[in-house]
Amino acid sequence: MRISVIGCGYLGAVHAACMAHLGHEVVGVDVNAGKIESLSAGLAPFFEPDMPALLAEGLDSSRLTFTTDMAITATCNVHFIAVGTPQKKGENGADLRFVEAALEDLLRYLKPGDIVVGKSTVPVGTAERLSAMIRTNMPDATLIWNPEFLREGFAVADTLNPDRLVYGTRTGSETAVEILDGIYGAALERGTPRILTDFATAELVKVAANAFLATKISFINAMAEVCEASGADVSQLADAIGYDPRIGRKFLNAGLGFGGGCLPKDIRAFMARAGELGADQALTFLREVDSINMRRRARTIDLAREVCGGTLLGKRIAVLGLAFKPNSDDVRDSPALSVAAQLQLQGASVVASDPKAVANSAKRFPELEFTETVIEAVKRADAVMVLTEWQEYIDLSPSELRGLVASPNIVDGRNCLDPTKWRAEGWIYRALGRP
Ligand code: UDX
């Protein structure tokens, strides 16, 4: 099968490289010439473990190529649409401009028997509309909606070994389903569950999964608020309830909350779409999930102010961690970067560091001071804030850092440090949801 992957962002670039790894001939298409140039040179435009090796393998074997020229899709039979669906400016809904533009462009080259596979996260109802557009232009082409569940930092593993495959189809798509089964043959042979359903269910699976994950995180962060009010410890609470297999310990880490390019925008787009469908009441709880999440950022700033003696004015604050989660250089809606910027706006002088996300952060908030090393960041600091749980921050030595700072105050925004160890070295340790 010759495959095109339209949209070479996080989702598309990883998908293209993984499909080439599985032995398919793949061409990645994107309108951004810089991105295509970088990918063609074997450089992923984002940090993702395993991507450099996979890109090199695909390019060396010539099974993987990249281009800005959509005409290349005329030589392919299966076309994955993997463009972004960001939040609309000033509204909660998803912006479908890129999906629509990609499909319109692709329609010019579609041939009878071609399969279009939708991977982008879209509001329920979109696939039905896109399928009608395809049928009008090329009645013998078929659309399958096949959402993607990859996590940044594990994107390659999640694509090669998915938990499940979901195909949303219309009746009469049997041949297309067989072809897609062939593409995912390796995973299916390993017994990966495959759910064959309609368009609407397939679209909803994706947003429902993200809404559930966001709710789980905000649930434990709501418990953290109650713990703060009552002197209890949310980390022990999470461990204890997590032993119940019906609850499970995963995604129960209380702290600064969720961010990134998916969960925040996806729950907002889901609420907006439910409103359009007249089902807004069903999702009003997601507004609270969003608010709880945002309150954690404000609470973290309050903790910084408290350890600094009641004011942030003129205080030097070391921020360790800017990425929205460890093993990523992504700062889209990053709680850590948002807190760093707020601290600066409230009069502190912030020196921020991150193992991978300094360059991306500097593009968004050039007024912050950045440094590549922890040592430089913490020198003469009035408070140290750990805002992304990178392993190298978890491994920091409280005694070594003690000699560098102006005052030994540490705020653990991710409940990732051992309070006993830090307090034993004379640090004032504060965290979210812990005494
Ligand atoms: C998420 C979904 O997990 C993935 O299935 C979907 O396809 C895309 O969105 P991702 O954005 O890569 O993936 O990040 P994820 O690992 O889910 O983390 C999201 C955010 O939640 C991060 O900011 C993380 O720090 C936070 N988080 C996660 C918590 O605050 N507590 C937790 O217990 C887990």
Coordinates of C-alpha atoms and ligand atoms in Angstrom, one line a residue:
M1 CA 0.0 0.0 0.0
R2 CA 1.2 3.5 -0.8
I3 CA 0.1 5.8 2.0
S4 CA -0.1 9.6 2.3
V5 CA -0.2 11.3 5.7
I6 CA -1.6 14.8 5.4
G7 CA -0.5 17.0 8.2
C8 CA 3.0 16.4 9.7
G9 CA 2.6 17.8 13.2
Y10 CA 2.9 15.7 16.2
L11 CA 0.3 13.2 15.2
G12 CA 1.0 13.0 11.5
A13 CA 4.8 12.9 11.6
V14 CA 4.8 10.1 14.2
H15 CA 2.1 8.3 12.2
A16 CA 4.0 8.6 8.9
A17 CA 7.3 7.4 10.5
C18 CA 5.5 4.5 12.2
M19 CA 3.7 3.3 9.1
A20 CA 7.1 3.3 7.2
H21 CA 8.6 1.3 10.1
L22 CA 5.8 -1.2 9.5
G23 CA 7.0 -1.6 5.9
H24 CA 4.6 0.6 4.1
E25 CA 5.6 3.2 1.5
V26 CA 4.6 6.6 3.0
V27 CA 4.7 10.2 1.9
G28 CA 4.1 12.9 4.5
V29 CA 2.4 16.1 3.2
D30 CA 2.3 19.5 4.9
V31 CA 1.8 23.1 3.8
N32 CA 4.6 24.2 6.1
A33 CA 7.8 24.1 4.0
G34 CA 10.0 24.5 7.1
K35 CA 8.5 21.4 8.7
I36 CA 8.9 19.4 5.5
E37 CA 12.5 20.5 5.1
S38 CA 13.3 19.5 8.7
L39 CA 11.6 16.1 8.5
S40 CA 13.3 15.4 5.2
A41 CA 16.6 16.0 6.8
G42 CA 15.7 13.5 9.6
L43 CA 15.0 16.2 12.2
A44 CA 11.7 16.0 14.1
P45 CA 10.4 19.5 14.8
F46 CA 9.5 18.4 18.3
F47 CA 11.2 16.3 21.0
E48 CA 9.9 12.7 21.0
P49 CA 12.0 9.8 22.2
D50 CA 12.4 7.2 19.4
M51 CA 11.4 9.6 16.6
P52 CA 15.0 10.4 15.4
A53 CA 15.7 6.7 15.0
L54 CA 12.5 6.0 13.3
L55 CA 12.8 9.0 10.9
A56 CA 16.4 7.9 10.0
E57 CA 15.2 4.4 9.3
G58 CA 12.4 5.5 7.1
L59 CA 14.4 8.0 5.1
D60 CA 17.4 5.6 4.7
S61 CA 15.1 2.9 3.4
S62 CA 13.4 5.5 1.0
R63 CA 10.0 4.2 2.3
L64 CA 9.4 7.5 3.9
T65 CA 9.5 10.9 2.1
F66 CA 8.0 14.3 2.8
T67 CA 6.7 17.0 0.5
T68 CA 4.6 20.2 0.4
D69 CA 3.1 19.1 -2.9
M70 CA -0.4 17.6 -2.5
A71 CA -0.3 16.3 -6.1
I72 CA 1.8 13.4 -4.7
T73 CA -1.3 12.0 -3.2
A74 CA -2.4 10.9 -6.7
T75 CA 0.2 8.2 -6.4
C76 CA -1.2 6.9 -3.1
N77 CA -4.3 4.8 -2.3
V78 CA -4.8 5.4 1.4
H79 CA -4.7 9.0 2.8
F80 CA -4.5 9.7 6.5
I81 CA -5.8 13.1 7.6
A82 CA -3.8 14.2 10.6
V83 CA -4.0 18.0 10.6
G84 CA -4.6 20.0 13.8
T85 CA -7.9 21.1 15.2
P86 CA -7.0 23.9 17.5
Q87 CA -9.4 25.8 19.7
K88 CA -11.0 28.7 17.9
K89 CA -9.8 32.1 18.9
G90 CA -12.2 33.6 21.5
E91 CA -14.5 30.5 21.6
N92 CA -14.5 27.0 23.0
G93 CA -15.3 25.2 19.7
A94 CA -12.7 23.5 17.5
D95 CA -11.4 25.2 14.4
L96 CA -11.9 22.8 11.5
R97 CA -10.3 25.1 8.9
F98 CA -7.3 22.9 8.5
V99 CA -9.3 19.6 8.2
E100 CA -11.6 21.1 5.6
A101 CA -8.7 22.7 3.6
A102 CA -6.7 19.4 3.6
L103 CA -9.7 17.5 2.4
E104 CA -10.6 20.0 -0.3
D105 CA -7.1 19.9 -1.6
L106 CA -7.0 16.1 -1.5
L107 CA -10.3 15.8 -3.4
R108 CA -8.6 17.0 -6.5
Y109 CA -6.4 13.9 -6.6
L110 CA -8.7 11.2 -5.2
K111 CA -9.2 8.1 -7.5
P112 CA -11.8 5.4 -7.4
G113 CA -11.1 2.9 -4.6
D114 CA -9.1 5.4 -2.5
I115 CA -9.5 5.4 1.2
V116 CA -9.4 8.5 3.3
V117 CA -8.7 7.8 7.0
G118 CA -9.6 10.6 9.5
K119 CA -7.3 10.7 12.5
S120 CA -7.7 14.3 13.7
T121 CA -9.8 15.0 16.8
V122 CA -13.1 16.5 15.5
P123 CA -16.5 17.4 16.8
V124 CA -19.1 14.7 16.5
G125 CA -20.9 15.0 13.1
T126 CA -17.8 16.1 11.2
A127 CA -17.0 12.7 9.6
E128 CA -20.6 12.5 8.2
R129 CA -20.1 15.9 6.6
L130 CA -16.7 15.1 5.2
S131 CA -17.9 11.7 3.9
A132 CA -20.7 13.5 1.9
M133 CA -18.0 15.9 0.4
I134 CA -16.0 12.9 -0.7
R135 CA -19.0 11.1 -2.2
T136 CA -20.0 14.1 -4.2
N137 CA -16.6 14.4 -5.7
M138 CA -15.5 10.7 -5.9
P139 CA -18.3 8.3 -5.2
D140 CA -16.0 5.3 -5.2
A141 CA -13.7 6.6 -2.4
T142 CA -14.4 5.7 1.2
L143 CA -13.9 7.5 4.5
I144 CA -13.1 5.7 7.7
W145 CA -12.9 7.6 11.0
N146 CA -10.0 6.2 13.0
P147 CA -9.1 8.4 16.0
E148 CA -5.7 8.4 17.5
F149 CA -4.9 8.1 21.2
L150 CA -1.2 8.7 21.3
R151 CA 0.4 10.4 24.3
E152 CA 3.3 12.7 23.8
G153 CA 6.5 11.2 25.1
F154 CA 5.2 7.7 24.2
A155 CA 3.9 8.6 20.8
V156 CA 5.9 6.0 18.9
A157 CA 5.0 3.1 21.2
D158 CA 1.3 4.2 21.3
T159 CA 1.2 4.2 17.5
L160 CA 2.9 0.9 17.0
N161 CA 1.2 -0.8 20.0
P162 CA -2.2 0.9 20.4
D163 CA -4.5 -0.1 23.3
R164 CA -7.3 -0.4 20.7
L165 CA -8.2 0.5 17.1
V166 CA -11.5 2.2 16.4
Y167 CA -13.0 2.4 12.9
G168 CA -16.0 4.6 12.3
T169 CA -17.6 3.7 9.0
R170 CA -20.8 3.8 6.9
T171 CA -22.4 0.7 5.6
G172 CA -20.7 -0.7 2.4
S173 CA -17.2 0.1 3.6
E174 CA -16.1 -3.6 3.9
T175 CA -13.3 -3.4 1.3
A176 CA -11.9 -0.3 2.9
V177 CA -12.0 -1.9 6.3
E178 CA -10.1 -4.9 5.0
I179 CA -7.4 -2.6 3.5
L180 CA -7.1 -0.7 6.8
D181 CA -6.8 -4.0 8.6
G182 CA -4.0 -4.9 6.3
I183 CA -2.2 -1.6 7.2
Y184 CA -2.6 -2.3 11.0
G185 CA -1.9 -6.0 10.4
A186 CA 0.9 -6.2 12.9
A187 CA -1.1 -4.8 15.8
L188 CA -4.2 -6.8 14.9
E189 CA -2.2 -10.1 14.8
R190 CA -1.0 -9.3 18.3
G191 CA -4.7 -9.3 19.4
T192 CA -5.2 -5.5 19.6
P193 CA -9.0 -5.0 20.1
R194 CA -10.7 -3.4 17.0
I195 CA -14.0 -1.7 17.4
L196 CA -16.0 -1.3 14.2
T197 CA -18.7 1.3 14.6
D198 CA -20.4 4.3 13.1
F199 CA -18.8 7.7 12.5
A200 CA -20.5 9.4 15.5
T201 CA -19.4 6.8 18.0
A202 CA -15.8 6.8 16.6
E203 CA -15.6 10.6 16.9
L204 CA -17.1 10.5 20.4
V205 CA -14.7 7.7 21.7
K206 CA -11.8 10.1 21.3
V207 CA -13.3 13.1 23.1
A208 CA -15.0 10.9 25.7
A209 CA -11.6 9.3 26.6
N210 CA -10.0 12.7 27.0
A211 CA -12.9 14.1 29.0
F212 CA -12.6 11.1 31.3
L213 CA -8.9 11.5 31.8
A214 CA -9.3 15.3 32.5
T215 CA -12.1 14.5 34.9
K216 CA -9.9 12.0 36.8
I217 CA -7.1 14.5 37.2
S218 CA -9.5 17.3 38.3
F219 CA -11.2 14.9 40.7
I220 CA -7.9 14.3 42.6
N221 CA -7.1 18.0 42.4
A222 CA -10.5 18.7 43.9
M223 CA -9.6 16.3 46.7
A224 CA -6.3 18.2 47.0
E225 CA -8.3 21.4 47.8
V226 CA -10.2 19.5 50.5
C227 CA -6.9 18.1 51.8
E228 CA -5.5 21.6 52.0
A229 CA -8.5 22.8 54.0
S230 CA -8.4 19.8 56.4
G231 CA -4.7 19.1 56.8
A232 CA -4.9 15.7 54.9
D233 CA -2.4 14.4 52.4
V234 CA -3.7 13.9 48.8
S235 CA -0.8 11.7 47.7
Q236 CA -1.6 9.1 50.4
L237 CA -5.2 9.5 49.6
A238 CA -4.6 8.8 45.9
D239 CA -2.5 5.7 46.8
A240 CA -5.2 4.4 49.1
I241 CA -8.1 4.8 46.7
G242 CA -6.0 3.8 43.8
Y243 CA -5.6 0.2 45.2
D244 CA -9.3 -0.3 44.4
P245 CA -9.0 -1.8 40.9
R246 CA -12.3 0.0 39.9
I247 CA -10.6 3.3 40.5
G248 CA -6.9 2.6 39.7
R249 CA -3.9 4.7 40.6
K250 CA -3.1 6.0 37.1
F251 CA -4.0 9.6 36.3
L252 CA -4.5 10.3 40.0
N253 CA -1.4 12.5 40.5
A254 CA -2.5 15.7 42.1
G255 CA -0.6 18.9 41.4
L256 CA -0.6 21.7 38.9
G257 CA -3.1 19.9 36.7
F258 CA -3.4 19.1 33.0
G259 CA -2.3 21.1 30.0
G260 CA -0.9 20.4 26.5
G261 CA -2.3 20.4 23.0
C262 CA -5.1 18.0 23.7
L263 CA -7.0 17.7 27.0
P264 CA -7.8 21.4 27.6
K265 CA -8.9 22.2 24.0
D266 CA -10.7 18.9 23.6
I267 CA -12.9 19.2 26.7
R268 CA -13.8 22.8 25.6
A269 CA -14.7 21.7 22.1
F270 CA -16.7 18.8 23.5
M271 CA -18.8 21.2 25.6
A272 CA -19.3 23.5 22.7
R273 CA -20.4 20.7 20.4
A274 CA -22.8 19.3 23.1
G275 CA -24.3 22.8 23.3
E276 CA -24.9 22.9 19.5
L277 CA -26.6 19.5 19.8
G278 CA -28.8 20.6 22.6
A279 CA -27.1 18.3 25.1
D280 CA -25.1 21.0 27.0
Q281 CA -26.5 19.9 30.4
A282 CA -24.8 16.5 30.0
L283 CA -21.4 18.2 30.0
T284 CA -21.7 21.1 32.4
F285 CA -19.5 19.1 34.8
L286 CA -16.6 19.6 32.4
R287 CA -16.8 23.4 33.0
E288 CA -16.0 22.5 36.7
V289 CA -13.3 20.1 35.6
D290 CA -11.7 23.0 33.7
S291 CA -12.1 25.5 36.6
I292 CA -10.6 23.1 39.1
N293 CA -7.7 22.7 36.8
M294 CA -7.2 26.4 36.4
R295 CA -7.5 27.0 40.2
R296 CA -4.4 24.8 40.8
R297 CA -2.3 27.4 38.9
A298 CA -3.6 30.2 41.1
R299 CA -3.0 28.1 44.2
T300 CA 0.6 27.4 43.2
I301 CA 1.2 31.1 42.8
D302 CA -0.3 31.7 46.3
L303 CA 2.1 29.1 47.7
A304 CA 5.1 30.9 46.1
R305 CA 3.8 34.2 47.6
E306 CA 3.4 32.5 51.1
V307 CA 7.0 31.1 51.1
C308 CA 8.3 34.5 50.0
G309 CA 6.9 36.1 53.1
G310 CA 3.6 37.5 51.6
T311 CA 4.8 39.3 48.5
L312 CA 6.4 38.4 45.2
L313 CA 7.7 41.9 44.5
G314 CA 11.4 41.8 43.8
K315 CA 11.7 38.1 44.8
R316 CA 14.0 35.9 42.7
I317 CA 12.2 32.7 41.8
A318 CA 13.7 29.6 40.2
V319 CA 11.2 27.8 38.0
L320 CA 12.2 24.2 37.3
G321 CA 10.1 22.7 34.5
L322 CA 8.3 24.5 31.7
A323 CA 7.0 21.7 29.5
F324 CA 3.4 20.6 30.0
K325 CA 4.7 17.2 31.2
P326 CA 8.1 15.5 31.4
N327 CA 9.8 14.0 28.3
S328 CA 8.3 16.7 26.1
D329 CA 9.3 20.1 24.8
D330 CA 5.7 21.0 24.3
V331 CA 4.5 24.2 26.1
R332 CA 1.1 24.5 24.6
D333 CA -1.2 25.4 27.4
S334 CA 1.5 24.4 29.8
P335 CA 0.5 24.9 33.5
A336 CA 4.2 25.3 34.3
L337 CA 4.9 28.1 31.8
S338 CA 1.6 29.8 32.7
V339 CA 2.6 29.9 36.4
A340 CA 6.1 31.1 35.5
A341 CA 4.7 34.0 33.4
Q342 CA 2.2 34.9 36.2
L343 CA 4.9 35.0 38.8
Q344 CA 6.8 37.5 36.6
L345 CA 3.7 39.6 36.0
Q346 CA 3.1 39.8 39.7
G347 CA 6.5 41.3 40.3
A348 CA 8.9 38.4 40.8
S349 CA 12.0 38.0 38.8
V350 CA 11.8 34.5 37.4
V351 CA 14.7 32.4 36.2
A352 CA 13.3 29.4 34.4
S353 CA 14.8 26.2 33.2
D354 CA 13.7 23.0 31.5
P355 CA 15.7 20.1 30.0
K356 CA 13.9 20.4 26.6
A357 CA 11.4 23.3 26.6
V358 CA 13.5 26.4 27.0
A359 CA 13.5 27.3 23.3
N360 CA 9.7 26.9 22.9
S361 CA 9.0 28.8 26.1
A362 CA 11.3 31.7 25.1
K363 CA 9.3 32.1 21.9
R364 CA 6.1 32.5 23.9
F365 CA 7.3 34.5 26.9
P366 CA 10.6 36.3 25.9
E367 CA 10.4 38.5 29.0
L368 CA 11.3 35.6 31.3
E369 CA 14.9 34.8 32.0
F370 CA 15.9 31.4 30.9
T371 CA 18.8 29.2 31.7
E372 CA 19.8 25.6 30.6
T373 CA 21.1 24.5 34.0
V374 CA 19.4 24.0 37.4
I375 CA 22.5 25.5 39.1
E376 CA 22.1 28.8 37.3
A377 CA 18.4 28.9 37.9
V378 CA 18.5 28.3 41.6
K379 CA 21.5 30.6 42.4
R380 CA 20.4 33.2 45.0
A381 CA 16.7 32.2 44.6
D382 CA 14.2 33.2 47.3
A383 CA 12.1 30.2 46.3
V384 CA 12.5 27.2 44.0
M385 CA 9.4 25.9 42.2
V386 CA 9.3 22.4 40.6
L387 CA 6.5 22.7 38.0
T388 CA 7.2 19.7 35.7
E389 CA 8.2 16.3 37.1
W390 CA 11.4 15.7 35.1
Q391 CA 13.4 12.8 36.6
E392 CA 16.4 15.0 37.0
Y393 CA 14.4 17.3 39.2
I394 CA 13.1 14.4 41.3
D395 CA 16.8 13.3 41.7
L396 CA 18.0 16.8 42.9
S397 CA 20.0 16.8 46.1
P398 CA 18.5 19.1 48.7
S399 CA 21.8 19.5 50.5
E400 CA 23.7 20.6 47.3
L401 CA 21.0 23.1 46.4
R402 CA 20.8 24.4 49.9
G403 CA 24.2 26.1 49.5
L404 CA 23.2 28.0 46.3
V405 CA 19.8 29.6 47.2
A406 CA 19.2 32.8 49.1
S407 CA 16.4 31.1 51.2
P408 CA 15.7 27.4 51.3
N409 CA 12.0 27.5 50.1
I410 CA 10.7 24.8 47.8
V411 CA 7.3 24.6 46.2
D412 CA 6.6 21.1 44.7
G413 CA 3.9 21.8 42.0
R414 CA 3.8 18.1 41.0
N415 CA 4.0 16.2 44.3
C416 CA 7.0 14.5 43.0
L417 CA 9.6 15.2 45.7
D418 CA 10.1 13.5 49.0
P419 CA 9.1 16.1 51.7
T420 CA 11.0 14.3 54.5
K421 CA 14.3 14.4 52.6
W422 CA 13.9 18.1 51.8
R423 CA 12.8 19.1 55.3
A424 CA 15.6 17.1 56.8
E425 CA 18.1 19.5 55.0
G426 CA 16.4 22.6 56.4
W427 CA 14.1 23.4 53.5
I428 CA 10.6 24.9 53.9
Y429 CA 8.7 22.4 51.7
R430 CA 5.2 23.3 50.4
A431 CA 3.0 21.3 47.9
L432 CA -0.5 21.2 46.6
G433 CA -2.8 19.1 48.7
R434 CA -0.2 18.1 51.3
P435 CA 0.3 19.4 54.8
Ligands
UDX1 C1 -3.5 13.1 26.1 C2 -4.2 11.7 26.2 O1 -3.5 10.9 27.2 C3 -4.0 10.9 24.9 O2 -4.6 9.7 24.9 C4 -4.6 11.8 23.8 O3 -4.5 11.1 22.5 C5 -4.0 13.2 23.7 O4 -4.1 13.8 25.0 P1 -1.0 14.0 26.2 O5 -1.6 15.4 25.9 O6 0.2 13.6 25.5 O7 -2.1 12.9 25.9 O8 -0.7 14.0 27.8 P2 -1.1 13.1 29.1 O9 0.0 12.2 29.4 O10 -2.5 12.6 29.0 O11 -1.1 14.3 30.2 C6 -1.9 15.4 30.1 C7 -1.7 16.4 31.2 O12 -2.2 15.9 32.4 C8 -0.2 16.7 31.5 O13 -0.2 18.1 31.7 C9 0.1 16.0 32.8 O14 1.0 16.6 33.5 C10 -1.3 16.0 33.5 N1 -1.5 14.9 34.4 C11 -1.5 13.6 34.0 C12 -1.7 15.2 35.8 O15 -1.8 16.4 36.2 N2 -1.9 14.2 36.6 C13 -1.9 12.9 36.2 O16 -2.1 12.0 37.1 C14 -1.7 12.6 34.9

